[in-house]
mmCIF file of C-alpha atoms and ligand atoms in Angstrom:
data_model
loop_
_atom_site.group_PDB
_atom_site.id
_atom_site.type_symbol
_atom_site.label_atom_id
_atom_site.label_comp_id
_atom_site.label_asym_id
_atom_site.label_seq_id
_atom_site.Cartn_x
_atom_site.Cartn_y
_atom_site.Cartn_z
ATOM 1 C CA MET A 1 0.000 0.000 0.000
ATOM 2 C CA GLU A 2 2.838 2.391 0.952
ATOM 3 C CA ASP A 3 4.252 2.533 -2.587
ATOM 4 C CA LYS A 4 0.860 3.620 -3.936
ATOM 5 C CA ILE A 5 1.133 6.902 -2.098
ATOM 6 C CA ILE A 6 2.432 9.857 -4.084
ATOM 7 C CA ARG A 7 4.310 11.817 -1.459
ATOM 8 C CA GLY A 8 4.100 15.415 -2.573
ATOM 9 C CA SER A 9 6.305 16.522 0.291
ATOM 10 C CA GLU A 10 9.177 14.387 -1.058
ATOM 11 C CA VAL A 11 8.727 15.500 -4.671
ATOM 12 C CA ALA A 12 8.521 19.106 -3.470
ATOM 13 C CA SER A 13 11.724 18.667 -1.499
ATOM 14 C CA ASP A 14 13.524 17.396 -4.640
ATOM 15 C CA ILE A 15 12.341 20.435 -6.611
ATOM 16 C CA ARG A 16 13.460 22.772 -3.821
ATOM 17 C CA GLU A 17 16.969 21.261 -3.958
ATOM 18 C CA GLU A 18 17.003 21.980 -7.703
ATOM 19 C CA LEU A 19 15.839 25.525 -7.031
ATOM 20 C CA LYS A 20 18.598 26.086 -4.456
ATOM 21 C CA ILE A 21 21.176 25.378 -7.175
ATOM 22 C CA GLU A 22 19.466 27.832 -9.532
ATOM 23 C CA ILE A 23 19.364 30.442 -6.766
ATOM 24 C CA GLU A 24 23.088 29.960 -6.085
ATOM 25 C CA THR A 25 23.809 30.450 -9.792
ATOM 26 C CA LEU A 26 21.744 33.643 -9.773
ATOM 27 C CA ALA A 27 23.626 34.858 -6.673
ATOM 28 C CA LYS A 28 26.899 34.569 -8.614
ATOM 29 C CA GLN A 29 25.350 37.003 -11.078
ATOM 30 C CA ASN A 30 24.376 39.310 -8.207
ATOM 31 C CA VAL A 31 20.672 38.512 -8.430
ATOM 32 C CA VAL A 32 18.712 37.488 -5.328
ATOM 33 C CA PRO A 33 15.111 36.556 -6.218
ATOM 34 C CA GLY A 34 12.705 38.914 -4.449
ATOM 35 C CA LEU A 35 9.164 38.004 -3.437
ATOM 36 C CA VAL A 36 6.598 40.163 -1.688
ATOM 37 C CA THR A 37 3.498 38.600 -0.160
ATOM 38 C CA ILE A 38 0.588 40.855 0.723
ATOM 39 C CA LEU A 39 -1.971 39.733 3.258
ATOM 40 C CA VAL A 40 -5.092 41.795 3.908
ATOM 41 C CA GLY A 41 -6.992 41.009 7.090
ATOM 42 C CA GLU A 42 -6.691 38.257 9.658
ATOM 43 C CA ASN A 43 -8.119 35.139 8.032
ATOM 44 C CA PRO A 44 -6.320 32.380 10.025
ATOM 45 C CA ALA A 45 -5.970 30.030 7.026
ATOM 46 C CA SER A 46 -4.527 32.867 4.910
ATOM 47 C CA GLN A 47 -2.153 33.830 7.728
ATOM 48 C CA SER A 48 -0.789 30.297 7.910
ATOM 49 C CA TYR A 49 -0.491 29.994 4.082
ATOM 50 C CA VAL A 50 1.415 33.289 3.847
ATOM 51 C CA ALA A 51 3.680 32.356 6.764
ATOM 52 C CA ALA A 52 4.475 29.009 5.097
ATOM 53 C CA LYS A 53 5.243 30.752 1.787
ATOM 54 C CA ASN A 54 7.624 33.179 3.487
ATOM 55 C CA ARG A 55 9.313 30.444 5.508
ATOM 56 C CA THR A 56 9.895 28.333 2.405
ATOM 57 C CA ALA A 57 11.140 31.309 0.382
ATOM 58 C CA ARG A 58 13.668 32.275 3.048
ATOM 59 C CA SER A 59 14.861 28.695 3.482
ATOM 60 C CA LEU A 60 15.786 28.687 -0.219
ATOM 61 C CA GLY A 61 17.562 32.040 -0.195
ATOM 62 C CA ILE A 62 14.740 34.057 -1.747
ATOM 63 C CA ASP A 63 14.461 37.565 -0.327
ATOM 64 C CA SER A 64 10.902 37.416 0.936
ATOM 65 C CA THR A 65 8.976 40.345 2.400
ATOM 66 C CA GLN A 66 5.592 39.993 4.047
ATOM 67 C CA VAL A 67 3.264 42.978 4.101
ATOM 68 C CA THR A 68 0.227 42.692 6.359
ATOM 69 C CA LEU A 69 -2.585 45.190 5.974
ATOM 70 C CA SER A 70 -5.638 45.586 8.178
ATOM 71 C CA ALA A 71 -8.973 44.288 6.901
ATOM 72 C CA GLU A 72 -10.170 47.916 6.691
ATOM 73 C CA THR A 73 -7.467 48.937 4.208
ATOM 74 C CA SER A 74 -9.018 50.590 1.163
ATOM 75 C CA GLU A 75 -8.696 49.056 -2.270
ATOM 76 C CA ALA A 76 -6.956 52.232 -3.459
ATOM 77 C CA VAL A 77 -4.200 51.795 -0.851
ATOM 78 C CA LEU A 78 -3.666 48.176 -1.892
ATOM 79 C CA LEU A 79 -3.512 49.170 -5.575
ATOM 80 C CA GLU A 80 -0.934 51.863 -4.774
ATOM 81 C CA LEU A 81 1.189 49.332 -2.938
ATOM 82 C CA ILE A 82 1.047 46.912 -5.866
ATOM 83 C CA ASP A 83 2.043 49.732 -8.184
ATOM 84 C CA LYS A 84 5.051 50.472 -5.955
ATOM 85 C CA TYR A 85 6.213 46.841 -6.103
ATOM 86 C CA ASN A 86 5.517 46.629 -9.843
ATOM 87 C CA LYS A 87 8.159 49.325 -10.267
ATOM 88 C CA GLN A 88 10.645 48.047 -7.695
ATOM 89 C CA GLU A 89 13.616 46.424 -9.470
ATOM 90 C CA ASN A 90 14.563 43.937 -6.716
ATOM 91 C CA ILE A 91 11.033 42.527 -6.446
ATOM 92 C CA ASP A 92 10.503 39.722 -8.948
ATOM 93 C CA GLY A 93 7.218 38.310 -7.689
ATOM 94 C CA ILE A 94 4.120 39.849 -6.112
ATOM 95 C CA LEU A 95 1.566 37.648 -4.417
ATOM 96 C CA VAL A 96 -1.689 38.957 -2.986
ATOM 97 C CA GLN A 97 -3.178 36.288 -0.740
ATOM 98 C CA LEU A 98 -6.800 35.497 -1.589
ATOM 99 C CA PRO A 99 -9.547 35.791 -0.515
ATOM 100 C CA LEU A 100 -9.626 39.556 -0.076
ATOM 101 C CA PRO A 101 -12.123 41.380 2.157
ATOM 102 C CA ASP A 102 -15.557 41.878 0.569
ATOM 103 C CA HIS A 103 -15.046 45.579 -0.172
ATOM 104 C CA MET A 104 -12.218 44.759 -2.576
ATOM 105 C CA ASP A 105 -12.600 43.655 -6.179
ATOM 106 C CA GLU A 106 -10.328 40.605 -6.547
ATOM 107 C CA SER A 107 -10.129 40.815 -10.336
ATOM 108 C CA LYS A 108 -9.144 44.464 -10.202
ATOM 109 C CA VAL A 109 -6.412 43.695 -7.679
ATOM 110 C CA ILE A 110 -5.035 40.711 -9.617
ATOM 111 C CA ASN A 111 -5.116 42.712 -12.858
ATOM 112 C CA ALA A 112 -3.069 45.460 -11.175
ATOM 113 C CA ILE A 113 -0.069 43.135 -10.750
ATOM 114 C CA THR A 114 2.193 43.407 -13.765
ATOM 115 C CA PRO A 115 2.044 40.046 -15.624
ATOM 116 C CA GLU A 116 5.871 39.787 -15.422
ATOM 117 C CA LYS A 117 5.630 39.648 -11.602
ATOM 118 C CA ASP A 118 2.429 37.605 -11.365
ATOM 119 C CA VAL A 119 4.051 34.531 -9.801
ATOM 120 C CA ASP A 120 0.636 33.133 -8.819
ATOM 121 C CA GLY A 121 -0.227 32.917 -12.529
ATOM 122 C CA PHE A 122 -3.683 34.451 -12.035
ATOM 123 C CA HIS A 123 -3.371 37.521 -14.297
ATOM 124 C CA PRO A 124 -5.491 37.233 -17.476
ATOM 125 C CA VAL A 125 -2.344 37.633 -19.604
ATOM 126 C CA ASN A 126 -0.754 34.573 -17.989
ATOM 127 C CA VAL A 127 -4.030 32.649 -18.083
ATOM 128 C CA GLY A 128 -4.327 33.418 -21.811
ATOM 129 C CA LEU A 129 -0.735 32.398 -22.511
ATOM 130 C CA MET A 130 -1.257 29.186 -20.567
ATOM 131 C CA MET A 131 -4.297 28.384 -22.670
ATOM 132 C CA LEU A 132 -2.310 28.991 -25.846
ATOM 133 C CA GLY A 133 0.415 26.677 -24.537
ATOM 134 C CA GLU A 134 2.998 29.471 -24.501
ATOM 135 C CA ASP A 135 5.630 30.364 -21.916
ATOM 136 C CA CYS A 136 4.096 31.999 -18.837
ATOM 137 C CA TYR A 137 3.797 31.647 -15.080
ATOM 138 C CA LEU A 138 1.577 28.631 -14.553
ATOM 139 C CA PRO A 139 -0.821 28.761 -11.599
ATOM 140 C CA CYS A 140 0.898 27.027 -8.699
ATOM 141 C CA THR A 141 -1.541 24.263 -7.710
ATOM 142 C CA PRO A 142 -2.227 22.940 -11.241
ATOM 143 C CA HIS A 143 1.479 23.234 -12.068
ATOM 144 C CA GLY A 144 2.255 21.273 -8.906
ATOM 145 C CA ILE A 145 -0.220 18.544 -9.893
ATOM 146 C CA LEU A 146 1.376 18.289 -13.338
ATOM 147 C CA GLU A 147 4.855 17.934 -11.829
ATOM 148 C CA LEU A 148 3.596 15.323 -9.365
ATOM 149 C CA LEU A 149 2.146 13.252 -12.202
ATOM 150 C CA ILE A 150 5.255 13.568 -14.375
ATOM 151 C CA ARG A 151 7.709 12.831 -11.578
ATOM 152 C CA SER A 152 5.631 9.874 -10.363
ATOM 153 C CA GLY A 153 5.805 8.328 -13.826
ATOM 154 C CA VAL A 154 2.064 8.616 -14.528
ATOM 155 C CA GLU A 155 1.327 8.418 -18.267
ATOM 156 C CA THR A 156 -1.059 11.232 -19.172
ATOM 157 C CA SER A 157 -0.990 10.846 -22.954
ATOM 158 C CA GLY A 158 -4.245 9.246 -24.044
ATOM 159 C CA ALA A 159 -5.481 8.970 -20.448
ATOM 160 C CA GLU A 160 -9.079 9.690 -19.515
ATOM 161 C CA VAL A 161 -8.850 12.472 -16.936
ATOM 162 C CA VAL A 162 -11.808 13.576 -14.854
ATOM 163 C CA VAL A 163 -11.489 16.819 -12.905
ATOM 164 C CA VAL A 164 -14.135 17.431 -10.251
ATOM 165 C CA GLY A 165 -14.301 21.208 -9.718
ATOM 166 C CA ARG A 166 -14.129 24.130 -12.142
ATOM 167 C CA SER A 167 -12.597 26.940 -10.108
ATOM 168 C CA ASN A 168 -10.321 29.468 -11.786
ATOM 169 C CA ILE A 169 -7.403 28.488 -9.552
ATOM 170 C CA VAL A 170 -7.556 24.701 -9.785
ATOM 171 C CA GLY A 171 -10.247 22.986 -11.887
ATOM 172 C CA LYS A 172 -10.173 25.072 -15.076
ATOM 173 C CA PRO A 173 -6.391 25.454 -15.317
ATOM 174 C CA ILE A 174 -5.545 21.802 -14.575
ATOM 175 C CA ALA A 175 -8.092 20.709 -17.183
ATOM 176 C CA ASN A 176 -6.464 23.098 -19.641
ATOM 177 C CA LEU A 177 -2.918 21.993 -18.882
ATOM 178 C CA MET A 178 -3.805 18.351 -19.334
ATOM 179 C CA ILE A 179 -5.120 18.839 -22.864
ATOM 180 C CA GLN A 180 -2.003 20.699 -24.012
ATOM 181 C CA LYS A 181 0.124 18.977 -26.649
ATOM 182 C CA ARG A 182 3.169 18.420 -24.456
ATOM 183 C CA ARG A 183 4.657 16.389 -21.605
ATOM 184 C CA GLY A 184 2.091 15.910 -18.855
ATOM 185 C CA GLY A 185 -0.696 16.679 -21.336
ATOM 186 C CA ASN A 186 -2.349 14.942 -24.299
ATOM 187 C CA ALA A 187 -5.122 13.629 -22.046
ATOM 188 C CA THR A 188 -8.848 13.482 -22.763
ATOM 189 C CA VAL A 189 -10.408 15.630 -20.078
ATOM 190 C CA THR A 190 -13.892 15.816 -18.568
ATOM 191 C CA VAL A 191 -14.670 18.584 -16.069
ATOM 192 C CA CYS A 192 -17.439 18.002 -13.505
ATOM 193 C CA HIS A 193 -19.180 20.465 -11.182
ATOM 194 C CA THR A 194 -22.377 20.849 -9.194
ATOM 195 C CA ARG A 195 -24.556 20.773 -12.334
ATOM 196 C CA THR A 196 -22.986 17.570 -13.628
ATOM 197 C CA LYS A 197 -25.473 14.744 -13.962
ATOM 198 C CA ASN A 198 -24.231 11.321 -12.827
ATOM 199 C CA LEU A 199 -20.974 12.441 -11.225
ATOM 200 C CA LYS A 200 -20.201 8.870 -10.209
ATOM 201 C CA GLU A 201 -20.594 7.612 -13.789
ATOM 202 C CA HIS A 202 -18.058 10.184 -15.024
ATOM 203 C CA CYS A 203 -15.609 9.500 -12.200
ATOM 204 C CA LEU A 204 -15.691 5.759 -12.852
ATOM 205 C CA LYS A 205 -14.299 6.379 -16.360
ATOM 206 C CA ALA A 206 -11.225 8.169 -15.046
ATOM 207 C CA ASP A 207 -7.727 6.778 -15.427
ATOM 208 C CA ILE A 208 -6.674 9.908 -13.546
ATOM 209 C CA LEU A 209 -9.195 11.438 -11.163
ATOM 210 C CA ILE A 210 -8.490 14.921 -9.826
ATOM 211 C CA ALA A 211 -10.687 16.151 -6.975
ATOM 212 C CA ALA A 212 -10.771 19.914 -6.350
ATOM 213 C CA VAL A 213 -14.150 20.190 -4.705
ATOM 214 C CA GLY A 214 -13.770 21.549 -1.190
ATOM 215 C CA VAL A 215 -16.079 18.948 0.386
ATOM 216 C CA ALA A 216 -14.466 16.465 2.773
ATOM 217 C CA ARG A 217 -14.333 12.860 1.491
ATOM 218 C CA VAL A 218 -16.965 13.447 -1.216
ATOM 219 C CA ILE A 219 -15.136 11.105 -3.598
ATOM 220 C CA THR A 220 -15.856 7.637 -2.278
ATOM 221 C CA ALA A 221 -14.426 4.252 -3.293
ATOM 222 C CA ASP A 222 -17.484 3.322 -5.383
ATOM 223 C CA MET A 223 -16.720 6.336 -7.631
ATOM 224 C CA VAL A 224 -13.179 5.204 -8.432
ATOM 225 C CA LYS A 225 -12.120 2.780 -11.166
ATOM 226 C CA GLU A 226 -9.808 -0.066 -10.157
ATOM 227 C CA GLY A 227 -6.221 1.062 -10.821
ATOM 228 C CA ALA A 228 -6.996 4.777 -11.214
ATOM 229 C CA VAL A 229 -4.526 7.481 -10.189
ATOM 230 C CA VAL A 230 -6.236 9.777 -7.693
ATOM 231 C CA ILE A 231 -5.064 13.324 -7.016
ATOM 232 C CA ASP A 232 -6.705 14.948 -4.013
ATOM 233 C CA VAL A 233 -6.468 18.739 -4.009
ATOM 234 C CA GLY A 234 -8.986 19.311 -1.224
ATOM 235 C CA VAL A 235 -7.998 20.771 2.114
ATOM 236 C CA ASN A 236 -10.972 20.659 4.456
ATOM 237 C CA ARG A 237 -10.921 21.406 8.158
ATOM 238 C CA VAL A 238 -12.867 18.608 9.813
ATOM 239 C CA GLY A 239 -12.129 19.381 13.445
ATOM 240 C CA GLU A 240 -9.249 20.151 15.705
ATOM 241 C CA THR A 241 -6.884 18.329 17.992
ATOM 242 C CA GLU A 242 -6.910 18.853 21.767
ATOM 243 C CA SER A 243 -4.079 21.348 21.325
ATOM 244 C CA GLY A 244 -6.242 23.333 18.883
ATOM 245 C CA LYS A 245 -4.432 22.260 15.712
ATOM 246 C CA ALA A 246 -6.679 21.895 12.649
ATOM 247 C CA LEU A 247 -7.545 18.366 11.574
ATOM 248 C CA LEU A 248 -7.541 18.188 7.783
ATOM 249 C CA ALA A 249 -9.244 15.871 5.320
ATOM 250 C CA GLY A 250 -9.095 15.795 1.564
ATOM 251 C CA ASP A 251 -11.959 15.587 -0.925
ATOM 252 C CA VAL A 252 -11.255 11.865 -1.282
ATOM 253 C CA ASP A 253 -12.189 9.146 1.190
ATOM 254 C CA PHE A 254 -8.516 8.182 1.368
ATOM 255 C CA ASP A 255 -8.640 5.020 3.491
ATOM 256 C CA ASN A 256 -11.175 3.272 1.262
ATOM 257 C CA VAL A 257 -10.037 4.685 -2.096
ATOM 258 C CA LEU A 258 -6.476 3.545 -1.321
ATOM 259 C CA GLU A 259 -7.622 -0.051 -1.878
ATOM 260 C CA LYS A 260 -8.694 0.642 -5.461
ATOM 261 C CA ALA A 261 -6.257 3.286 -6.662
ATOM 262 C CA SER A 262 -2.917 2.466 -8.274
ATOM 263 C CA LYS A 263 -1.560 5.759 -6.947
ATOM 264 C CA ILE A 264 -3.028 8.385 -4.646
ATOM 265 C CA THR A 265 -1.977 11.628 -2.975
ATOM 266 C CA PRO A 266 -2.532 12.027 0.780
ATOM 267 C CA VAL A 267 -3.854 15.104 2.595
ATOM 268 C CA PRO A 268 -1.803 16.632 4.073
ATOM 269 C CA GLY A 269 1.510 15.972 2.332
ATOM 270 C CA GLY A 270 0.255 15.600 -1.236
ATOM 271 C CA VAL A 271 -0.630 18.540 -3.471
ATOM 272 C CA GLY A 272 -0.205 21.190 -0.741
ATOM 273 C CA PRO A 273 3.628 21.205 -0.533
ATOM 274 C CA MET A 274 3.783 21.258 -4.345
ATOM 275 C CA THR A 275 1.719 24.452 -4.517
ATOM 276 C CA ILE A 276 4.182 26.412 -2.382
ATOM 277 C CA THR A 277 7.147 24.938 -4.238
ATOM 278 C CA MET A 278 5.778 25.982 -7.628
ATOM 279 C CA LEU A 279 5.401 29.517 -6.276
ATOM 280 C CA MET A 280 9.117 29.426 -5.506
ATOM 281 C CA LYS A 281 9.818 28.061 -8.992
ATOM 282 C CA ASN A 282 7.866 30.912 -10.571
ATOM 283 C CA THR A 283 9.738 33.448 -8.420
ATOM 284 C CA VAL A 284 13.093 32.038 -9.521
ATOM 285 C CA GLN A 285 11.882 32.072 -13.143
ATOM 286 C CA ALA A 286 10.899 35.720 -12.689
ATOM 287 C CA ALA A 287 14.309 36.616 -11.230
ATOM 288 C CA LYS A 288 16.078 35.126 -14.248
ATOM 289 C CA ARG A 289 14.660 37.968 -16.316
ATOM 290 C CA ARG A 290 17.113 40.276 -14.496
ATOM 291 C CA VAL A 291 20.228 38.388 -15.599
HETATM 292 P P1 NAP B 1 -13.998 26.305 -5.166
HETATM 293 O O1 NAP B 1 -13.642 27.578 -5.824
HETATM 294 O O2 NAP B 1 -14.969 26.287 -4.043
HETATM 295 O O3 NAP B 1 -14.546 25.298 -6.298
HETATM 296 C C1 NAP B 1 -15.082 24.070 -5.977
HETATM 297 C C2 NAP B 1 -15.605 23.412 -7.230
HETATM 298 O O4 NAP B 1 -16.150 22.163 -6.873
HETATM 299 C C3 NAP B 1 -16.723 24.194 -7.915
HETATM 300 O O5 NAP B 1 -16.495 24.203 -9.297
HETATM 301 C C4 NAP B 1 -17.978 23.436 -7.567
HETATM 302 O O6 NAP B 1 -18.942 23.449 -8.595
HETATM 303 C C5 NAP B 1 -17.460 22.029 -7.413
HETATM 304 N N1 NAP B 1 -18.264 21.245 -6.488
HETATM 305 C C6 NAP B 1 -18.577 21.536 -5.188
HETATM 306 N N2 NAP B 1 -19.334 20.565 -4.655
HETATM 307 C C7 NAP B 1 -19.492 19.633 -5.619
HETATM 308 C C8 NAP B 1 -20.168 18.384 -5.691
HETATM 309 N N3 NAP B 1 -20.829 17.902 -4.626
HETATM 310 N N4 NAP B 1 -20.141 17.717 -6.842
HETATM 311 C C9 NAP B 1 -19.486 18.185 -7.917
HETATM 312 N N5 NAP B 1 -18.814 19.356 -7.913
HETATM 313 C C10 NAP B 1 -18.829 20.060 -6.783
HETATM 314 O O7 NAP B 1 -12.715 25.554 -4.607
HETATM 315 P P2 NAP B 1 -11.173 25.559 -5.099
HETATM 316 O O8 NAP B 1 -10.560 26.871 -4.801
HETATM 317 O O9 NAP B 1 -11.046 24.980 -6.454
HETATM 318 O O10 NAP B 1 -10.583 24.517 -4.047
HETATM 319 C C11 NAP B 1 -11.054 23.190 -3.988
HETATM 320 C C12 NAP B 1 -10.415 22.509 -2.788
HETATM 321 O O11 NAP B 1 -8.999 22.485 -2.986
HETATM 322 C C13 NAP B 1 -10.618 23.214 -1.458
HETATM 323 O O12 NAP B 1 -10.672 22.258 -0.429
HETATM 324 C C14 NAP B 1 -9.356 24.051 -1.291
HETATM 325 O O13 NAP B 1 -9.041 24.311 0.062
HETATM 326 C C15 NAP B 1 -8.341 23.134 -1.905
HETATM 327 N N6 NAP B 1 -7.165 23.786 -2.435
HETATM 328 C C16 NAP B 1 -5.977 23.240 -2.099
HETATM 329 C C17 NAP B 1 -4.815 23.771 -2.599
HETATM 330 C C18 NAP B 1 -3.532 23.129 -2.237
HETATM 331 O O14 NAP B 1 -2.497 23.694 -2.471
HETATM 332 N N7 NAP B 1 -3.557 21.918 -1.699
HETATM 333 C C19 NAP B 1 -4.845 24.885 -3.437
HETATM 334 C C20 NAP B 1 -6.089 25.414 -3.800
HETATM 335 C C21 NAP B 1 -7.246 24.841 -3.293
HETATM 336 P P3 NAP B 1 -19.722 24.793 -9.070
HETATM 337 O O15 NAP B 1 -18.728 25.527 -9.909
HETATM 338 O O16 NAP B 1 -20.850 24.274 -9.864
HETATM 339 O O17 NAP B 1 -20.088 25.516 -7.819
#
């Protein structure tokens, strides 16, 4: 059973070692990749995501700055700040942690980041380039999934892929990446959502099943084909430990699906570590523009 598990934390660690070498090479050319993360408000999940991003960046030698703004900050102030970092030479990547408070327009804020520094890969220019299969910053979670599949030796060419979820940050981009004519692509992709009829019927056809739903353990063993590769993107808080630490579950009923899958990602320790690592990869890619 153990060898069925795709350990994202280990794959992520390999990629980080590769990045360290690239960062050392950049340092010899007097370039230190610079990342700024902007957090608005006090959403506990966002706070822990931003802290993890900064910790990882620093551990690799990326110059990482965290800016924390109060939830009452006006949109105009945030846009001014983004403009300042857009112009700042030593900042290669700008990340605004989502979600933003209700009084802010997320699209407007994302669109304000210059596409060259959009290391989250959310700007419409990068989304468009991704769709065209051209060079761009790929969104971190779908890029992480792609790398996990490639590095775990999963054949995607000709595979039936079913993605459950159609969000702009996971479902739509991973579906798009997997139909591209290149390594990690060439799959036949079906995208399911809340209006999909017969979800189970679709899922049962999947050679590769990707769950990005946001509902704990919604993908059960009877929805999974024998031998399928199952990628669980979901991070759902299902309780807390006595010490107050969040207990997490994926979108997949891991214990039972493990029996049927040929490979499966755990939660935590699967897709999550890959997401942060791909952010670092994008930041290093951005810094290379300065050489
Ligand atoms: P989202 O924006 O809420 O989208 C969820 C998608 O799932 C929607 O398209 C929704 O359909 C669909 N859906 C919900 N319930 C469904 C059901 N019962 N049957 C079929 N489809 C259903 O969520 P997201 O941002 O994509 O995130 C999904 C999950 O991944 C969350 O748990 C999130 O925390 C996690 N996540 C993890 C990482 C990571 O790095 N590990 C990164 C990003 C997200 P409709 O469009 O019809 O509403």
